[in-house]
Structure formats: C-alpha cells, structure tokens
mmCIF file of C-alpha atoms in Angstrom:
data_model
loop_
_atom_site.group_PDB
_atom_site.id
_atom_site.type_symbol
_atom_site.label_atom_id
_atom_site.label_comp_id
_atom_site.label_asym_id
_atom_site.label_seq_id
_atom_site.Cartn_x
_atom_site.Cartn_y
_atom_site.Cartn_z
ATOM 1 C CA MET A 1 0.198 -0.161 0.259
ATOM 2 C CA VAL A 2 1.396 3.284 -0.926
ATOM 3 C CA CYS A 3 -0.013 6.139 1.202
ATOM 4 C CA PHE A 4 1.132 9.756 1.663
ATOM 5 C CA ASP A 5 1.112 12.412 4.016
ATOM 6 C CA SER A 6 -1.811 14.706 3.237
ATOM 7 C CA THR A 7 -0.347 17.511 5.356
ATOM 8 C CA LYS A 8 2.492 17.918 2.798
ATOM 9 C CA THR A 9 2.689 18.112 -0.972
ATOM 10 C CA LEU A 10 -0.890 16.685 -1.711
ATOM 11 C CA ARG A 11 -2.281 19.869 0.024
ATOM 12 C CA LYS A 12 -0.878 21.920 -2.606
ATOM 13 C CA ARG A 13 -2.381 19.439 -5.335
ATOM 14 C CA TYR A 14 -5.837 19.898 -3.955
ATOM 15 C CA CYS A 15 -5.237 23.391 -3.679
ATOM 16 C CA LEU A 16 -5.848 23.052 0.254
ATOM 17 C CA GLU A 17 -5.391 25.922 3.014
ATOM 18 C CA ALA A 18 -2.902 26.054 5.452
ATOM 19 C CA ASP A 19 -2.365 23.272 8.243
ATOM 20 C CA MET A 20 -5.131 23.181 10.688
ATOM 21 C CA ASP A 21 -4.928 21.774 14.203
ATOM 22 C CA PHE A 22 -7.507 19.156 15.283
ATOM 23 C CA PRO A 23 -8.182 17.631 18.625
ATOM 24 C CA GLU A 24 -7.780 14.014 19.105
ATOM 25 C CA ALA A 25 -10.671 11.513 18.269
ATOM 26 C CA SER A 26 -11.057 10.918 21.968
ATOM 27 C CA ASP A 27 -11.489 14.565 22.652
ATOM 28 C CA ARG A 28 -14.408 14.820 19.773
ATOM 29 C CA PRO A 29 -17.603 13.309 20.827
ATOM 30 C CA LEU A 30 -19.829 11.689 18.407
ATOM 31 C CA ARG A 31 -22.928 13.743 17.312
ATOM 32 C CA ARG A 32 -25.610 12.217 15.616
ATOM 33 C CA CYS A 33 -28.712 14.653 14.178
ATOM 34 C CA ALA A 34 -31.213 14.442 11.514
ATOM 35 C CA GLY A 35 -28.791 14.141 8.588
ATOM 36 C CA ARG A 36 -25.176 13.935 9.844
ATOM 37 C CA LEU A 37 -23.115 11.650 11.919
ATOM 38 C CA GLU A 38 -19.980 13.186 12.932
ATOM 39 C CA LEU A 39 -17.132 13.750 15.791
ATOM 40 C CA ARG A 40 -17.454 17.322 17.057
ATOM 41 C CA HIS A 41 -15.218 19.415 19.168
ATOM 42 C CA PHE A 42 -16.909 21.145 22.146
ATOM 43 C CA SER A 43 -15.155 24.359 23.897
ATOM 44 C CA SER A 44 -16.792 23.802 27.182
ATOM 45 C CA SER A 45 -18.755 21.274 29.348
ATOM 46 C CA ALA A 46 -21.888 23.685 28.689
ATOM 47 C CA ASP A 47 -21.758 23.121 24.977
ATOM 48 C CA MET A 48 -21.665 19.325 25.609
ATOM 49 C CA SER A 49 -25.062 19.573 27.678
ATOM 50 C CA ARG A 50 -26.687 21.127 24.831
ATOM 51 C CA THR A 51 -26.265 18.316 22.370
ATOM 52 C CA SER A 52 -26.967 14.566 22.704
ATOM 53 C CA VAL A 53 -23.567 12.794 22.320
ATOM 54 C CA VAL A 54 -21.978 9.506 22.852
ATOM 55 C CA SER A 55 -18.123 8.720 23.222
ATOM 56 C CA VAL A 56 -16.192 7.112 20.617
ATOM 57 C CA ALA A 57 -15.727 4.023 22.332
ATOM 58 C CA SER A 58 -19.559 3.343 22.623
ATOM 59 C CA ALA A 59 -20.017 4.506 19.150
ATOM 60 C CA LYS A 60 -17.920 1.207 18.084
ATOM 61 C CA SER A 61 -20.433 -0.978 19.535
ATOM 62 C CA SER A 62 -23.500 1.171 19.401
ATOM 63 C CA ILE A 63 -23.261 2.183 15.835
ATOM 64 C CA PHE A 64 -20.640 0.524 13.619
ATOM 65 C CA ASN A 65 -21.995 -3.123 14.360
ATOM 66 C CA LEU A 66 -25.616 -2.601 15.059
ATOM 67 C CA PRO A 67 -28.530 -2.207 12.459
ATOM 68 C CA LEU A 68 -28.683 1.576 11.689
ATOM 69 C CA HIS A 69 -32.470 1.951 11.338
ATOM 70 C CA ASN A 70 -32.029 5.610 10.153
ATOM 71 C CA PRO A 71 -28.638 5.895 8.657
ATOM 72 C CA PRO A 72 -27.280 9.390 8.602
ATOM 73 C CA ALA A 73 -27.217 10.793 4.976
ATOM 74 C CA LEU A 74 -23.864 12.367 5.897
ATOM 75 C CA VAL A 75 -20.816 11.437 7.777
ATOM 76 C CA SER A 76 -17.735 13.239 8.905
ATOM 77 C CA PRO A 77 -14.204 12.178 8.087
ATOM 78 C CA GLN A 78 -13.323 11.581 11.545
ATOM 79 C CA TRP A 79 -16.476 9.300 11.903
ATOM 80 C CA LEU A 80 -15.433 7.440 8.798
ATOM 81 C CA MET A 81 -12.029 7.038 10.165
ATOM 82 C CA GLU A 82 -13.271 5.384 13.336
ATOM 83 C CA ALA A 83 -15.463 3.058 11.327
ATOM 84 C CA LEU A 84 -12.815 1.988 8.919
ATOM 85 C CA PHE A 85 -10.358 1.253 11.977
ATOM 86 C CA THR A 86 -13.440 -0.859 13.422
ATOM 87 C CA ASN A 87 -13.526 -2.672 10.223
ATOM 88 C CA GLN A 88 -9.852 -3.436 10.345
ATOM 89 C CA GLN A 89 -9.773 -4.707 13.992
ATOM 90 C CA GLU A 90 -12.490 -7.213 13.017
ATOM 91 C CA LYS A 91 -10.545 -8.690 10.248
ATOM 92 C CA ASP A 92 -7.094 -8.584 12.242
ATOM 93 C CA GLN A 93 -9.057 -10.527 15.103
ATOM 94 C CA SER A 94 -10.162 -13.237 12.525
ATOM 95 C CA MET A 95 -13.709 -12.567 12.676
ATOM 96 C CA LYS A 96 -16.174 -13.677 10.042
ATOM 97 C CA GLU A 97 -15.301 -11.452 7.104
ATOM 98 C CA SER A 98 -18.689 -9.947 6.378
ATOM 99 C CA GLN A 99 -19.737 -8.320 9.739
ATOM 100 C CA PRO A 100 -23.271 -6.973 9.943
ATOM 101 C CA HIS A 101 -23.513 -3.411 8.875
ATOM 102 C CA SER A 102 -19.753 -2.920 8.284
ATOM 103 C CA VAL A 103 -18.675 0.089 6.389
ATOM 104 C CA PHE A 104 -18.051 -0.319 2.642
ATOM 105 C CA LEU A 105 -16.337 2.466 1.030
ATOM 106 C CA LEU A 106 -16.725 3.660 -2.595
ATOM 107 C CA ASP A 107 -14.749 6.248 -4.723
ATOM 108 C CA ALA A 108 -17.585 7.654 -7.006
ATOM 109 C CA THR A 109 -15.424 10.199 -8.833
ATOM 110 C CA TRP A 110 -16.800 11.126 -12.287
ATOM 111 C CA GLU A 111 -16.989 14.105 -14.672
ATOM 112 C CA ALA A 112 -19.896 13.218 -16.941
ATOM 113 C CA THR A 113 -18.573 15.600 -19.651
ATOM 114 C CA SER A 114 -14.878 14.833 -19.447
ATOM 115 C CA THR A 115 -13.083 12.363 -21.904
ATOM 116 C CA THR A 116 -10.554 11.161 -19.702
ATOM 117 C CA SER A 117 -11.312 8.114 -17.508
ATOM 118 C CA ALA A 118 -12.020 8.968 -13.766
ATOM 119 C CA TYR A 119 -10.392 6.027 -12.534
ATOM 120 C CA GLU A 120 -7.010 7.013 -14.211
ATOM 121 C CA GLN A 121 -7.473 10.700 -13.688
ATOM 122 C CA HIS A 122 -8.482 10.687 -9.951
ATOM 123 C CA TYR A 123 -8.749 7.345 -8.136
ATOM 124 C CA LYS A 124 -5.271 5.938 -9.166
ATOM 125 C CA ARG A 125 -3.750 9.272 -8.416
ATOM 126 C CA GLY A 126 -5.163 9.017 -4.647
ATOM 127 C CA HIS A 127 -8.063 7.640 -2.726
ATOM 128 C CA ILE A 128 -8.924 6.935 0.927
ATOM 129 C CA PRO A 129 -7.339 3.633 1.806
ATOM 130 C CA GLY A 130 -9.787 0.946 1.326
ATOM 131 C CA ALA A 131 -11.990 2.644 -1.093
ATOM 132 C CA LEU A 132 -13.253 0.809 -4.251
ATOM 133 C CA PHE A 133 -13.674 2.584 -7.517
ATOM 134 C CA LEU A 134 -17.427 2.415 -8.457
ATOM 135 C CA ASP A 135 -17.234 3.348 -12.283
ATOM 136 C CA LEU A 136 -20.297 5.419 -12.850
ATOM 137 C CA GLU A 137 -19.472 5.831 -16.590
ATOM 138 C CA ALA A 138 -19.803 2.309 -17.208
ATOM 139 C CA LEU A 139 -22.917 1.905 -14.910
ATOM 140 C CA CYS A 140 -24.815 4.851 -16.488
ATOM 141 C CA GLN A 141 -23.800 4.390 -20.023
ATOM 142 C CA LYS A 142 -25.764 6.635 -22.882
ATOM 143 C CA GLN A 143 -28.039 4.526 -24.927
ATOM 144 C CA PRO A 144 -28.136 5.196 -28.567
ATOM 145 C CA ASN A 145 -30.927 7.454 -29.850
ATOM 146 C CA SER A 146 -31.628 8.312 -26.301
ATOM 147 C CA HIS A 147 -32.134 12.122 -24.974
ATOM 148 C CA MET A 148 -30.903 10.764 -21.587
ATOM 149 C CA CYS A 149 -27.171 11.622 -20.997
ATOM 150 C CA CYS A 150 -26.948 9.581 -17.575
ATOM 151 C CA PRO A 151 -29.634 6.909 -18.036
ATOM 152 C CA ILE A 152 -30.490 4.883 -14.679
ATOM 153 C CA PRO A 153 -29.008 1.482 -15.058
ATOM 154 C CA ASP A 154 -31.826 -1.367 -14.771
ATOM 155 C CA PRO A 155 -32.138 -3.284 -11.459
ATOM 156 C CA GLY A 156 -30.207 -6.363 -12.838
ATOM 157 C CA LYS A 157 -27.313 -4.247 -14.013
ATOM 158 C CA PHE A 158 -26.954 -2.320 -10.953
ATOM 159 C CA GLU A 159 -27.478 -5.526 -8.784
ATOM 160 C CA ARG A 160 -24.536 -7.122 -10.643
ATOM 161 C CA PHE A 161 -22.438 -4.202 -10.558
ATOM 162 C CA VAL A 162 -22.457 -3.718 -6.911
ATOM 163 C CA ASN A 163 -22.405 -7.307 -5.996
ATOM 164 C CA ASN A 164 -19.194 -7.629 -8.098
ATOM 165 C CA LEU A 165 -17.855 -5.105 -5.901
ATOM 166 C CA GLY A 166 -18.332 -7.015 -2.684
ATOM 167 C CA VAL A 167 -21.468 -4.929 -1.416
ATOM 168 C CA SER A 168 -23.950 -7.011 0.495
ATOM 169 C CA LYS A 169 -27.236 -6.264 1.618
ATOM 170 C CA ASP A 170 -25.856 -5.419 4.990
ATOM 171 C CA SER A 171 -23.257 -3.108 3.860
ATOM 172 C CA HIS A 172 -23.298 0.283 5.308
ATOM 173 C CA VAL A 173 -22.238 1.976 1.947
ATOM 174 C CA VAL A 174 -20.095 5.269 2.494
ATOM 175 C CA THR A 175 -19.623 7.171 -0.927
ATOM 176 C CA TYR A 176 -17.395 10.001 -1.604
ATOM 177 C CA ASP A 177 -15.762 11.938 -4.778
ATOM 178 C CA SER A 178 -12.957 14.291 -5.371
ATOM 179 C CA LEU A 179 -14.622 16.980 -7.019
ATOM 180 C CA ASP A 180 -17.817 18.743 -6.236
ATOM 181 C CA GLY A 181 -20.009 16.123 -4.329
ATOM 182 C CA ARG A 182 -22.505 15.656 -7.409
ATOM 183 C CA SER A 183 -21.245 12.124 -8.128
ATOM 184 C CA ALA A 184 -21.019 11.165 -4.636
ATOM 185 C CA ALA A 185 -24.785 12.312 -4.306
ATOM 186 C CA ARG A 186 -25.585 10.266 -7.546
ATOM 187 C CA VAL A 187 -24.311 6.997 -6.077
ATOM 188 C CA TRP A 188 -26.272 7.784 -2.655
ATOM 189 C CA TYR A 189 -29.366 8.246 -4.568
ATOM 190 C CA LEU A 190 -28.858 5.070 -6.699
ATOM 191 C CA PHE A 191 -28.399 3.190 -3.867
ATOM 192 C CA ARG A 192 -31.804 4.385 -2.343
ATOM 193 C CA LEU A 193 -33.325 4.027 -5.689
ATOM 194 C CA PHE A 194 -32.726 0.413 -5.725
ATOM 195 C CA GLY A 195 -33.979 -0.216 -2.037
ATOM 196 C CA HIS A 196 -30.644 0.110 -0.003
ATOM 197 C CA GLU A 197 -31.001 2.508 2.851
ATOM 198 C CA GLN A 198 -27.743 1.828 4.518
ATOM 199 C CA VAL A 199 -25.952 4.574 2.499
ATOM 200 C CA SER A 200 -24.148 7.669 3.444
ATOM 201 C CA VAL A 201 -22.172 10.293 1.829
ATOM 202 C CA LEU A 202 -18.726 11.579 3.229
ATOM 203 C CA ASP A 203 -19.533 15.188 3.816
ATOM 204 C CA GLY A 204 -16.840 17.367 1.930
ATOM 205 C CA GLY A 205 -15.394 14.318 0.145
ATOM 206 C CA LEU A 206 -12.019 13.654 -0.474
ATOM 207 C CA ARG A 207 -10.940 17.512 -0.082
ATOM 208 C CA GLN A 208 -12.217 17.487 3.610
ATOM 209 C CA TRP A 209 -10.751 14.053 4.265
ATOM 210 C CA LEU A 210 -7.247 15.753 3.540
ATOM 211 C CA GLN A 211 -8.079 18.898 5.068
ATOM 212 C CA GLU A 212 -8.443 16.982 8.302
ATOM 213 C CA GLY A 213 -5.050 15.475 7.879
ATOM 214 C CA HIS A 214 -5.937 12.066 6.576
ATOM 215 C CA GLN A 215 -4.014 9.809 4.443
ATOM 216 C CA ILE A 216 -4.659 8.848 0.745
ATOM 217 C CA CYS A 217 -3.272 5.718 -1.198
ATOM 218 C CA THR A 218 -2.471 5.067 -4.909
ATOM 219 C CA THR A 219 -2.731 1.558 -4.905
ATOM 220 C CA ASP A 220 -3.747 -1.060 -2.247
ATOM 221 C CA LYS A 221 -2.141 -4.294 -1.440
ATOM 222 C CA ASP A 222 -5.323 -6.593 -2.274
ATOM 223 C CA GLY A 223 -5.371 -5.355 -5.848
ATOM 224 C CA THR A 224 -8.471 -3.374 -5.577
ATOM 225 C CA CYS A 225 -7.264 -0.688 -7.931
ATOM 226 C CA ARG A 226 -8.126 -2.592 -10.986
ATOM 227 C CA LEU A 227 -11.540 -2.207 -12.393
ATOM 228 C CA PRO A 228 -14.313 -4.684 -11.593
ATOM 229 C CA GLN A 229 -15.707 -6.902 -14.759
ATOM 230 C CA GLU A 230 -19.387 -7.963 -15.077
ATOM 231 C CA ASP A 231 -18.379 -11.578 -14.555
ATOM 232 C CA GLN A 232 -15.644 -11.275 -11.797
ATOM 233 C CA SER A 233 -16.023 -9.967 -8.398
ATOM 234 C CA LEU A 234 -13.420 -8.006 -6.672
ATOM 235 C CA ASN A 235 -14.386 -9.453 -3.356
ATOM 236 C CA THR A 236 -13.329 -13.094 -2.812
ATOM 237 C CA SER A 237 -15.769 -13.695 0.022
ATOM 238 C CA GLN A 238 -18.665 -15.919 -0.692
ATOM 239 C CA SER A 239 -21.151 -14.102 1.253
ATOM 240 C CA THR A 240 -24.806 -15.190 1.333
ATOM 241 C CA GLN A 241 -26.385 -11.813 1.957
ATOM 242 C CA LYS A 242 -25.933 -10.677 -1.387
ATOM 243 C CA PHE A 243 -27.523 -7.113 -2.596
ATOM 244 C CA LYS A 244 -30.817 -7.351 -4.052
ATOM 245 C CA ALA A 245 -32.060 -4.478 -6.178
ATOM 246 C CA LYS A 246 -35.589 -3.447 -5.686
ATOM 247 C CA LEU A 247 -36.675 -0.415 -7.369
ATOM 248 C CA GLN A 248 -38.431 2.199 -5.452
ATOM 249 C CA PRO A 249 -40.868 4.135 -8.002
ATOM 250 C CA ASN A 250 -41.353 6.996 -5.863
ATOM 251 C CA MET A 251 -37.997 8.092 -6.090
ATOM 252 C CA LEU A 252 -38.065 8.459 -9.908
ATOM 253 C CA ILE A 253 -40.157 10.368 -12.532
ATOM 254 C CA GLY A 254 -40.231 9.951 -16.144
ATOM 255 C CA PHE A 255 -41.092 12.276 -18.997
ATOM 256 C CA THR A 256 -44.806 11.371 -19.400
ATOM 257 C CA GLU A 257 -45.601 11.816 -15.581
ATOM 258 C CA LEU A 258 -43.652 15.055 -15.381
ATOM 259 C CA LYS A 259 -45.661 16.527 -18.303
ATOM 260 C CA SER A 260 -48.814 15.776 -16.834
ATOM 261 C CA ILE A 261 -47.381 17.538 -13.478
ATOM 262 C CA VAL A 262 -46.589 20.639 -15.074
ATOM 263 C CA GLU A 263 -49.668 20.869 -17.269
ATOM 264 C CA LYS A 264 -51.860 20.525 -14.095
ATOM 265 C CA GLU A 265 -49.362 22.296 -11.684
ATOM 266 C CA ASP A 266 -49.507 19.415 -9.245
ATOM 267 C CA ALA A 267 -46.212 19.714 -7.878
ATOM 268 C CA GLN A 268 -43.115 22.251 -7.354
ATOM 269 C CA ILE A 269 -40.506 21.704 -9.966
ATOM 270 C CA ILE A 270 -37.021 22.483 -8.554
ATOM 271 C CA ASP A 271 -34.287 23.237 -11.736
ATOM 272 C CA CYS A 272 -30.925 23.023 -9.811
ATOM 273 C CA ARG A 273 -28.487 23.822 -12.791
ATOM 274 C CA SER A 274 -26.015 26.431 -12.192
ATOM 275 C CA GLU A 275 -24.594 28.612 -15.149
ATOM 276 C CA LEU A 276 -20.723 29.405 -15.028
ATOM 277 C CA SER A 277 -18.634 30.374 -17.714
ATOM 278 C CA SER A 278 -15.948 27.896 -18.964
ATOM 279 C CA SER A 279 -13.295 29.619 -16.994
ATOM 280 C CA GLU A 280 -15.441 29.422 -13.742
ATOM 281 C CA LYS A 281 -16.228 25.687 -13.750
ATOM 282 C CA PRO A 282 -14.846 23.936 -10.644
ATOM 283 C CA SER A 283 -11.448 22.353 -11.758
ATOM 284 C CA THR A 284 -10.692 18.737 -11.857
ATOM 285 C CA ALA A 285 -8.526 19.181 -8.586
ATOM 286 C CA TYR A 286 -11.614 20.700 -6.813
ATOM 287 C CA CYS A 287 -9.931 23.550 -5.161
ATOM 288 C CA SER A 288 -13.056 25.143 -3.799
ATOM 289 C CA ASN A 289 -16.931 25.848 -4.508
ATOM 290 C CA ALA A 290 -16.385 29.421 -3.658
ATOM 291 C CA THR A 291 -16.300 30.637 -7.296
ATOM 292 C CA ALA A 292 -19.609 28.801 -8.223
ATOM 293 C CA MET A 293 -21.228 30.070 -4.981
ATOM 294 C CA THR A 294 -20.680 33.702 -5.910
ATOM 295 C CA SER A 295 -21.251 33.409 -9.709
ATOM 296 C CA CYS A 296 -24.288 31.298 -9.939
ATOM 297 C CA ALA A 297 -27.865 32.800 -11.024
ATOM 298 C CA SER A 298 -30.304 33.789 -8.608
ATOM 299 C CA SER A 299 -33.472 31.698 -7.836
ATOM 300 C CA HIS A 300 -35.357 34.203 -9.817
ATOM 301 C CA GLU A 301 -33.576 34.146 -12.984
ATOM 302 C CA VAL A 302 -34.143 31.481 -15.958
ATOM 303 C CA PRO A 303 -31.455 29.436 -16.558
ATOM 304 C CA SER A 304 -29.804 29.394 -20.101
ATOM 305 C CA GLN A 305 -31.455 27.546 -23.003
ATOM 306 C CA GLY A 306 -34.581 28.012 -20.852
ATOM 307 C CA GLN A 307 -36.346 25.944 -18.219
ATOM 308 C CA ILE A 308 -39.450 23.834 -17.544
ATOM 309 C CA LYS A 309 -42.682 26.052 -17.310
ATOM 310 C CA GLY A 310 -43.239 26.833 -13.501
ATOM 311 C CA ALA A 311 -39.696 25.645 -12.349
ATOM 312 C CA ILE A 312 -38.155 27.255 -9.351
ATOM 313 C CA HIS A 313 -34.365 27.836 -9.756
ATOM 314 C CA ILE A 314 -32.354 26.638 -6.872
ATOM 315 C CA PRO A 315 -28.331 26.139 -8.285
ATOM 316 C CA PHE A 316 -27.090 22.923 -6.454
ATOM 317 C CA VAL A 317 -24.086 24.966 -5.530
ATOM 318 C CA ASN A 318 -26.252 27.129 -3.075
ATOM 319 C CA LEU A 319 -26.660 23.981 -0.937
ATOM 320 C CA PHE A 320 -22.749 23.820 -0.239
ATOM 321 C CA THR A 321 -20.580 25.784 1.970
ATOM 322 C CA PRO A 322 -17.304 27.386 0.355
ATOM 323 C CA ASP A 323 -15.183 24.589 1.444
ATOM 324 C CA GLY A 324 -17.438 21.931 -0.395
ATOM 325 C CA LYS A 325 -19.378 20.627 2.537
ATOM 326 C CA PHE A 326 -23.555 20.357 2.764
ATOM 327 C CA LYS A 327 -24.888 23.244 4.771
ATOM 328 C CA LEU A 328 -26.510 22.601 8.041
ATOM 329 C CA GLU A 329 -30.149 21.390 8.065
ATOM 330 C CA GLU A 330 -31.351 25.101 9.322
ATOM 331 C CA GLU A 331 -29.430 26.652 6.584
ATOM 332 C CA LEU A 332 -30.580 24.310 3.746
ATOM 333 C CA LEU A 333 -34.123 25.079 4.948
ATOM 334 C CA GLN A 334 -33.580 28.677 4.642
ATOM 335 C CA VAL A 335 -32.259 28.024 0.940
ATOM 336 C CA PHE A 336 -35.349 26.210 0.089
ATOM 337 C CA GLU A 337 -37.625 28.728 1.685
ATOM 338 C CA LYS A 338 -35.846 31.872 0.055
ATOM 339 C CA ALA A 339 -36.460 30.223 -3.148
ATOM 340 C CA GLY A 340 -40.024 29.603 -2.423
ATOM 341 C CA VAL A 341 -39.808 25.810 -2.162
ATOM 342 C CA ASP A 342 -42.157 24.230 0.589
ATOM 343 C CA LEU A 343 -40.756 20.790 1.321
ATOM 344 C CA SER A 344 -43.841 19.820 3.003
ATOM 345 C CA VAL A 345 -45.896 19.413 -0.150
ATOM 346 C CA PRO A 346 -44.663 17.510 -3.420
ATOM 347 C CA ALA A 347 -41.744 18.377 -5.304
ATOM 348 C CA VAL A 348 -39.630 17.297 -8.375
ATOM 349 C CA VAL A 349 -36.131 18.116 -8.969
ATOM 350 C CA TYR A 350 -34.146 18.235 -12.384
ATOM 351 C CA SER A 351 -30.726 19.482 -13.603
ATOM 352 C CA GLN A 352 -29.169 19.443 -16.966
ATOM 353 C CA ARG A 353 -28.230 15.754 -17.054
ATOM 354 C CA GLY A 354 -29.663 14.307 -13.812
ATOM 355 C CA MET A 355 -26.640 14.262 -11.891
ATOM 356 C CA SER A 356 -26.868 17.571 -9.966
ATOM 357 C CA ALA A 357 -30.442 16.799 -9.216
ATOM 358 C CA CYS A 358 -29.327 14.201 -6.985
ATOM 359 C CA THR A 359 -27.744 16.827 -4.555
ATOM 360 C CA VAL A 360 -31.004 18.332 -3.842
ATOM 361 C CA ALA A 361 -32.394 14.878 -3.415
ATOM 362 C CA LEU A 362 -29.749 14.515 -0.571
ATOM 363 C CA ALA A 363 -30.274 17.832 0.809
ATOM 364 C CA ALA A 364 -33.954 17.146 1.169
ATOM 365 C CA SER A 365 -33.275 14.152 3.045
ATOM 366 C CA ILE A 366 -30.767 16.196 5.338
ATOM 367 C CA CYS A 367 -33.877 18.217 6.094
ATOM 368 C CA GLY A 368 -35.846 15.092 6.939
ATOM 369 C CA ILE A 369 -37.759 14.722 3.627
ATOM 370 C CA PRO A 370 -36.736 11.312 2.606
ATOM 371 C CA THR A 371 -38.279 11.172 -0.961
ATOM 372 C CA VAL A 372 -37.937 13.939 -3.584
ATOM 373 C CA PRO A 373 -38.374 12.333 -6.964
ATOM 374 C CA VAL A 374 -35.771 12.881 -9.499
ATOM 375 C CA TYR A 375 -36.611 13.557 -12.987
ATOM 376 C CA ASN A 376 -33.668 11.562 -14.605
ATOM 377 C CA GLY A 377 -34.096 13.031 -18.304
ATOM 378 C CA SER A 378 -33.673 16.437 -16.986
ATOM 379 C CA TRP A 379 -33.335 19.321 -19.380
ATOM 380 C CA THR A 380 -31.653 17.487 -22.086
ATOM 381 C CA GLU A 381 -34.673 15.133 -22.593
ATOM 382 C CA TRP A 382 -37.144 17.740 -21.763
ATOM 383 C CA GLU A 383 -35.933 20.285 -24.141
ATOM 384 C CA ALA A 384 -36.051 17.807 -26.921
ATOM 385 C CA MET A 385 -39.337 16.070 -26.267
ATOM 386 C CA ALA A 386 -41.629 18.673 -24.594
ATOM 387 C CA PRO A 387 -43.896 21.017 -26.495
ATOM 388 C CA SER A 388 -42.815 24.793 -26.822
ATOM 389 C CA CYS A 389 -45.745 25.608 -24.739
ATOM 390 C CA LEU A 390 -44.062 24.233 -21.437
ATOM 391 C CA ILE A 391 -40.775 25.680 -22.165
ATOM 392 C CA VAL A 392 -39.563 29.260 -20.645
ATOM 393 C CA LYS A 393 -36.889 30.296 -22.807
ATOM 394 C CA GLY A 394 -33.602 32.136 -21.209
ATOM 395 C CA LYS A 395 -30.460 33.626 -22.122
ATOM 396 C CA LYS A 396 -27.813 31.246 -23.225
ATOM 397 C CA THR A 397 -24.662 30.666 -21.289
ATOM 398 C CA ASP A 398 -22.410 27.421 -20.333
ATOM 399 C CA GLN A 399 -24.198 25.096 -17.787
ATOM 400 C CA ILE A 400 -22.984 22.510 -15.586
#
C-alpha cells in the first residue's frame, strides 16, 4: 500500500488551505442529528450539555456493528476514520469476513462531460485507503438514440455491478468523490433508488478528508485498484447476504408523468442547474466551490436554454459551503424557503443531465424529507421532447 502524508505536497495539489489543528478523536464526541453523524469538538462542558452525544468507545459497539434503522445521509471524515479502524480490527481478530453493517467505502468520482477516465485521472492518483472505485461511466452508459445523458441502469445491471464490488445487503455503504460532490450524491441516490437505505455520503469528500489530515493511497495491497468486470467480483468472500436491487418508483419520475404534473401544476418543480462561464467551472482538482457560490444565477433568473414551465431555480451549489460541505439543516431549509420551495408539499427536481439533481434529493433528506423524486431525463430530454408551451426560454450561457 502506497500512502501519502496529506499535510504535505498533496495539500498543494488539491489547493487546500494551511494546516489546521484538530483535537484527537477521544476529545471529539460523536454527534448524530437528522442528516449527519460526526465527531465534533466542544469548547466547554456547557456546549456538550446542549447536545446529545455518545463517546467514540461506545460508538464502536452502538453504531458500527448494530443495525442503523435511520442511517445518516452524511458522515464526517473522523467518523469514517473510526469506522474503517473498526472494520480492520474485526479482520485482524479473525472474525467473520462480512460483519453486519460494516462500512463499505466507494470512490464515485466522475465528470460526465470529461473524455478522460476518472479511474485514471482521479482514483489512481489518490483515494482513501480501502476505497473501491465505482465506475459511474460504465454503470450509466448513454444509450443510442436516447435523449438521456446519464440513464438509470436497470435493476439487474445495478445488482450485478455492486455485487461484483462485494457490497452485501447488510453493508453500510459510504460514498465520496474528489470533485464537487455531485457524483457521490448520485451514488447515494442510486442505492436508495434500488432499495438500499444503508448508504451515506462523506461530507466534503476527499478534500475534507485531506483537510483533516488523513492519508490517501495510490494502490492497495489487495489489488482493488483494478476495475471490476461484469463477470468477476473484486470481493473473494462467498457471502450469502448478496445485494438485491428493488426499484423504489416513488424516487424517480419519467417524462410522461412530469408532463402531466407541469400541465396540471400538481407539484413544485425544482431546477438546480448552475450557470458558469467555462473559465469559472470547478477544476478537476476541486479547489473550492467558492467561485460557483458567487457566480451562480439567483433563484429568480431563468437558466440558459430555458427551463421547464413553472420551475423554481435553486442552483445546486447553493446547498454547499465554500469548502464543499453540505450546509447545516437549518441553512438548507433557508435555501429552500428563500427560493419559494415548501418541502412539506410534493416536489420534483431536475438538472441538466440528472447528476446535480441528486444533490437536492440528498439535501432534502438531510432536512428530514426522505423522498424528492428525480426527473432523470432532466433538461436534455425535456428540451428535446416537451412542447414549446411547456418551456420558458432564457439567455444562453454555459451550464453544468
């Protein structure tokens, strides 16, 4: 295993800020709230008394190895570090290889518009130790003569794909990416779409992992840097608890159904595309979301190329802090409220290709709303198929 000290040269590569001091894990109590599970530092006992917390020691038995009936949408790097340590301890003690609800880490980095392999460009250059690469490009291949850029795989393909990675029905999947969080949110959404609720996103992704001083690897001693094949599993265990995909239709909406909704005005339609000039798009090294946060259109502007009639514009970057982490629940609620979205009534979300829309579904889950359906065909399909009376034209710029 080749690992690097993230406090040195790799910080420059990822455009990270100066070193920060963090308390040891034992000094950072575990906090679990609506959509997050994290280790947090408190400056005084008074601060701790205002928050329900458990110690790291008890967390190892009460959270990592017992059923997570309400798995958190987000986990912090320190929580993940503790979970991976627990996984390794179980293996070192010759316990059975597939522990109930053990953490299964997936690197989901993908740029839908890039012609370069994310596996070569990102994963092999550095990933969290123990993470397997989930190839979204292979999983969501565009079909000929289809207007969908990022189609949803059929249940059988998704089931085979994740089983070949070694994910079981009891795995607590944690996913992350090294870019802007959209591909990690996409994987979170796909697991939820196919009935697996034991899935979380590493808040802030690889950037936050490095920011907190953790290491990354370029290769793994067990050979998991190679890509999985359809007929060959990367996991050598013969687990009888295989993953079974069961489509949850309430999480997905198609063109015909959305057309009816728009015509009848039966639900809120959220357009989460962001508009940036080519020079303002986040770099592949993912320095920060700060540029996107300051340059995106307001919720009252019509995105370029137009938008679905009656849609409310909430650029997905407004859901994040400048350092790439999701905003807190109360802040997310303010984003929705300011835009005029009432999460207590039905809503549907779309983006340019269906990727960014998953960040809104995740943000809604953080706010306690488990299901906001995604229109996966999104703008590319709607623009090609919808009647002109259901399209509001806007000023053209580049989009993500």
